[in-house]
């Protein structure tokens, strides 16, 4: 009986020590982590010694789910790093601010309707402004277009003449501003000649009309007609217009004979009335001029050719911007616009 009591007393006394021993043992998971970290350190480092001491003290019988496990400490780490591992920087988690949710549109139906109406009103306003601008600047635009077309026609005819007379002795003058015998307010009236072709067999004063469509007109009619579809435009008889140009060239050269008036229309123009004399399309210009070859002796006109070339050279030099401005001013005062009918 006494022996039983002593055994119980000893057992009760040893029970707290056994609980404390169990409390000092780490879990199996912690022991695995310690063992894994020990592999990253060299055995001579303090950190390895610290981990080894804890492993020996608390991982001899690691606790797994409340039951002691029989995990034996590794005799030697499988991988030993000779260098000290880099310390991981302390990363402070950034404060994530939630994106503000867009506010719902609070456009009223009335504002939406007004916005749609304003967009619709832009189109008619733009059309109205365009129409007003077109009406205000129509004469200027029409004059600019006519000048551009005239210049294009003159360039084509000049190129045609240079190609046709490249093997002959000739002179070609363009846009000459020449005075006439008429006197206007103390200043000689000026006229602009499109082209003057000087050859040994005559002087050709050429008026270029870069027109298209149907052309109706006679030699003695004051106005001719251009018709494109249903649009009809009446313009001055170019033969009468070029007659004044011939007078100005004759006055400049002092000629009485050997001067020829030629009117050239674009090949896009189709004559619906008999062609007057010396009126041709561009394709027939060289043939018309060739008809005058041999009518005048070349030797008798060599001196006249040289003298005429000198005078026309001077006239070309004097046909500068000032002369053109003066001619344009005179032209505006006496100009009669062509009438358009449909």
CSV table of C-alpha atoms in Angstrom, one decimal, residues 62-272:
chain,number,residue,atom,x,y,z
A,62,UNK,CA,7.8,17.5,-33.3
A,63,UNK,CA,4.2,17.7,-32.7
A,64,UNK,CA,1.8,16.9,-35.6
A,65,UNK,CA,-1.9,17.3,-34.9
A,66,UNK,CA,-1.3,16.9,-31.2
A,67,UNK,CA,0.7,13.7,-31.6
A,68,UNK,CA,4.4,13.4,-31.3
A,69,UNK,CA,6.2,12.6,-34.5
A,70,UNK,CA,9.4,10.7,-34.9
A,71,UNK,CA,11.2,13.1,-37.3
A,72,UNK,CA,14.9,12.8,-37.0
A,73,UNK,CA,17.1,15.8,-37.5
A,74,UNK,CA,19.2,15.8,-40.7
A,75,UNK,CA,22.8,14.7,-40.2
A,76,UNK,CA,24.0,17.2,-42.8
A,77,UNK,CA,22.2,19.8,-45.0
A,78,UNK,CA,21.8,18.7,-48.6
A,79,UNK,CA,22.7,22.0,-50.0
A,80,UNK,CA,25.1,24.4,-48.3
A,81,UNK,CA,25.4,28.0,-49.6
A,82,UNK,CA,28.9,29.4,-49.1
A,83,UNK,CA,27.7,33.0,-49.4
A,84,UNK,CA,25.3,34.9,-47.3
A,85,UNK,CA,21.9,35.1,-49.0
A,86,UNK,CA,20.7,38.5,-50.0
A,87,UNK,CA,18.3,40.0,-47.6
A,88,UNK,CA,14.9,40.6,-49.0
A,89,UNK,CA,13.9,44.2,-48.9
A,90,UNK,CA,11.1,45.2,-46.7
A,91,UNK,CA,8.3,45.9,-49.1
A,92,UNK,CA,5.7,48.2,-47.7
A,93,UNK,CA,2.4,47.5,-49.4
A,94,UNK,CA,1.2,50.4,-51.3
A,95,UNK,CA,-2.1,51.9,-50.3
A,96,UNK,CA,-4.5,51.1,-53.0
A,97,UNK,CA,-7.0,53.9,-53.5
A,98,UNK,CA,-10.2,52.8,-55.1
A,99,UNK,CA,-10.9,54.4,-58.5
A,100,UNK,CA,-13.8,56.8,-58.2
A,101,UNK,CA,-16.8,55.5,-60.0
A,102,UNK,CA,-17.9,57.8,-62.8
A,103,UNK,CA,-20.9,59.8,-62.0
A,104,UNK,CA,-23.9,58.9,-64.0
A,105,UNK,CA,-24.8,61.4,-66.7
A,106,UNK,CA,-27.5,63.7,-65.7
A,107,UNK,CA,-28.2,65.3,-69.1
A,108,UNK,CA,-31.8,66.1,-69.3
A,109,UNK,CA,-33.9,65.2,-72.3
A,110,UNK,CA,-34.4,68.9,-73.1
A,111,UNK,CA,-30.6,69.4,-73.3
A,112,UNK,CA,-30.3,66.4,-75.6
A,113,UNK,CA,-33.0,67.7,-77.9
A,114,UNK,CA,-31.4,71.2,-78.0
A,115,UNK,CA,-28.0,69.7,-78.8
A,116,UNK,CA,-29.5,67.7,-81.7
A,117,UNK,CA,-31.2,70.8,-83.0
A,118,UNK,CA,-28.0,72.8,-82.9
A,119,UNK,CA,-26.2,70.1,-84.9
A,120,UNK,CA,-29.0,70.1,-87.5
A,121,UNK,CA,-29.0,73.9,-87.8
A,122,UNK,CA,-25.2,73.9,-88.7
A,123,UNK,CA,-25.9,72.3,-92.1
A,124,UNK,CA,-28.3,74.9,-93.5
A,125,UNK,CA,-26.3,77.8,-92.0
A,126,UNK,CA,-23.2,76.5,-93.7
A,127,UNK,CA,-25.1,76.1,-97.0
A,128,UNK,CA,-26.5,79.7,-96.7
A,129,UNK,CA,-23.1,81.2,-95.9
A,130,UNK,CA,-21.6,79.3,-98.9
A,131,UNK,CA,-24.3,80.6,-101.2
A,132,UNK,CA,-23.8,84.2,-100.0
A,133,UNK,CA,-20.0,84.0,-100.5
A,134,UNK,CA,-20.5,82.5,-103.9
A,135,UNK,CA,-22.8,85.3,-104.9
A,136,UNK,CA,-20.5,88.0,-103.6
A,137,UNK,CA,-17.4,86.6,-105.2
A,138,UNK,CA,-18.9,85.1,-108.3
A,139,UNK,CA,-17.6,87.9,-110.7
A,140,UNK,CA,-14.1,87.6,-109.2
A,141,UNK,CA,-14.1,83.8,-109.4
A,142,UNK,CA,-15.5,83.9,-113.0
A,143,UNK,CA,-12.8,86.4,-114.0
A,144,UNK,CA,-10.1,84.3,-112.3
A,145,UNK,CA,-11.3,81.1,-114.1
A,146,UNK,CA,-11.4,82.9,-117.4
A,147,UNK,CA,-7.8,84.2,-117.0
A,148,UNK,CA,-6.6,80.8,-116.0
A,149,UNK,CA,-8.2,79.2,-119.0
A,150,UNK,CA,-6.8,81.9,-121.3
A,151,UNK,CA,-3.3,81.4,-120.0
A,152,UNK,CA,-3.5,77.6,-120.5
A,153,UNK,CA,-4.7,78.1,-124.1
A,154,UNK,CA,-1.9,80.6,-124.8
A,155,UNK,CA,0.7,78.2,-123.4
A,156,UNK,CA,-0.5,75.4,-125.6
A,157,UNK,CA,-0.6,77.5,-128.8
A,158,UNK,CA,2.9,78.9,-128.0
A,159,UNK,CA,4.3,75.4,-127.6
A,160,UNK,CA,2.6,74.4,-130.8
A,161,UNK,CA,4.2,77.3,-132.7
A,162,UNK,CA,7.7,76.6,-131.3
A,163,UNK,CA,7.5,73.0,-132.3
A,164,UNK,CA,6.3,73.9,-135.8
A,165,UNK,CA,9.0,76.6,-136.5
A,166,UNK,CA,11.9,75.1,-134.6
A,167,UNK,CA,13.9,74.7,-137.8
A,168,UNK,CA,13.1,78.2,-139.1
A,169,UNK,CA,14.1,81.7,-138.2
A,170,UNK,CA,11.2,83.2,-136.2
A,171,UNK,CA,10.4,85.2,-133.1
A,172,UNK,CA,7.4,84.6,-130.8
A,173,UNK,CA,6.1,87.2,-128.4
A,174,UNK,CA,3.5,86.7,-125.8
A,175,UNK,CA,1.2,89.1,-123.9
A,176,UNK,CA,2.5,92.3,-125.4
A,177,UNK,CA,1.0,95.5,-123.9
A,178,UNK,CA,1.0,98.0,-126.9
A,179,UNK,CA,-0.4,101.5,-127.2
A,180,UNK,CA,-3.0,102.4,-129.8
A,181,UNK,CA,-3.7,105.5,-131.7
A,182,UNK,CA,-6.6,106.3,-129.5
A,183,UNK,CA,-6.1,108.9,-126.7
A,184,UNK,CA,-7.9,108.4,-123.4
A,185,UNK,CA,-7.6,111.3,-120.9
A,186,UNK,CA,-4.2,112.3,-122.2
A,187,UNK,CA,-2.9,108.7,-122.0
A,188,UNK,CA,-2.7,106.3,-125.0
A,189,UNK,CA,-5.2,103.5,-124.8
A,190,UNK,CA,-3.4,100.2,-124.3
A,191,UNK,CA,-4.3,96.7,-125.5
A,192,UNK,CA,-2.9,93.3,-124.7
A,193,UNK,CA,-2.0,91.0,-127.6
A,194,UNK,CA,-1.9,87.3,-126.8
A,195,UNK,CA,0.7,86.2,-129.3
A,196,UNK,CA,2.7,87.8,-132.1
A,197,UNK,CA,4.6,85.4,-134.5
A,198,UNK,CA,7.3,87.2,-136.5
A,199,UNK,CA,8.5,85.3,-139.6
A,200,UNK,CA,10.3,86.2,-142.9
A,201,UNK,CA,7.0,85.8,-144.7
A,202,UNK,CA,4.8,87.9,-142.5
A,203,UNK,CA,3.7,89.0,-139.0
A,204,UNK,CA,0.8,86.9,-137.4
A,205,UNK,CA,-1.2,88.5,-134.7
A,206,UNK,CA,-2.9,85.6,-132.9
A,207,UNK,CA,-5.9,85.8,-130.6
A,208,UNK,CA,-6.4,82.6,-128.5
A,209,UNK,CA,-9.9,81.5,-127.3
A,210,UNK,CA,-9.7,78.5,-125.0
A,211,UNK,CA,-13.4,77.8,-125.3
A,212,UNK,CA,-15.3,74.5,-125.5
A,213,UNK,CA,-18.7,73.5,-126.6
A,214,UNK,CA,-20.6,74.7,-129.6
A,215,UNK,CA,-19.6,78.0,-131.2
A,216,UNK,CA,-22.0,80.1,-133.4
A,217,UNK,CA,-20.8,83.2,-135.2
A,218,UNK,CA,-20.2,85.0,-138.4
A,219,UNK,CA,-17.5,87.3,-139.7
A,220,UNK,CA,-19.7,90.5,-139.4
A,221,UNK,CA,-21.7,89.5,-136.3
A,222,UNK,CA,-20.9,91.7,-133.3
A,223,UNK,CA,-21.5,88.9,-130.8
A,224,UNK,CA,-20.8,85.2,-131.0
A,225,UNK,CA,-22.4,82.5,-128.9
A,226,UNK,CA,-21.0,79.6,-126.9
A,227,UNK,CA,-23.4,76.9,-126.0
A,228,UNK,CA,-22.6,74.1,-123.4
A,229,UNK,CA,-25.7,71.9,-122.9
A,230,UNK,CA,-28.5,74.5,-122.1
A,231,UNK,CA,-26.1,77.3,-121.0
A,232,UNK,CA,-25.5,80.0,-123.6
A,233,UNK,CA,-22.8,82.7,-123.3
A,234,UNK,CA,-22.5,85.6,-125.7
A,235,UNK,CA,-19.0,87.1,-126.3
A,236,UNK,CA,-17.5,89.7,-128.5
A,237,UNK,CA,-16.6,88.8,-132.1
A,238,UNK,CA,-12.9,87.7,-131.7
A,239,UNK,CA,-12.1,89.0,-135.3
A,240,UNK,CA,-13.2,92.5,-134.3
A,241,UNK,CA,-11.3,92.2,-131.1
A,242,UNK,CA,-8.1,91.1,-132.9
A,243,UNK,CA,-8.5,93.9,-135.4
A,244,UNK,CA,-7.6,96.4,-132.7
A,245,UNK,CA,-4.6,94.2,-131.8
A,246,UNK,CA,-3.4,94.3,-135.4
A,247,UNK,CA,-3.7,98.1,-135.5
A,248,UNK,CA,-1.5,98.2,-132.3
A,249,UNK,CA,1.1,95.9,-133.8
A,250,UNK,CA,1.1,97.8,-137.1
A,251,UNK,CA,1.5,101.0,-135.2
A,252,UNK,CA,4.5,99.5,-133.3
A,253,UNK,CA,6.2,98.2,-136.4
A,254,UNK,CA,5.2,100.9,-138.9
A,255,UNK,CA,3.8,98.3,-141.2
A,256,UNK,CA,1.2,98.7,-143.9
A,257,UNK,CA,1.2,95.2,-145.3
A,258,UNK,CA,2.3,91.7,-144.3
A,259,UNK,CA,0.2,91.7,-141.2
A,260,UNK,CA,-2.2,88.7,-140.7
A,261,UNK,CA,-5.0,88.3,-138.1
A,262,UNK,CA,-5.5,84.8,-136.8
A,263,UNK,CA,-8.1,83.5,-134.2
A,264,UNK,CA,-7.4,80.1,-132.6
A,265,UNK,CA,-10.0,78.1,-130.7
A,266,UNK,CA,-9.4,75.1,-128.6
A,267,UNK,CA,-9.9,71.7,-130.2
A,268,UNK,CA,-12.7,71.1,-127.8
A,269,UNK,CA,-14.7,73.8,-129.6
A,270,UNK,CA,-17.0,72.8,-132.4
A,271,UNK,CA,-18.3,75.4,-134.9
A,272,UNK,CA,-21.9,75.0,-135.9
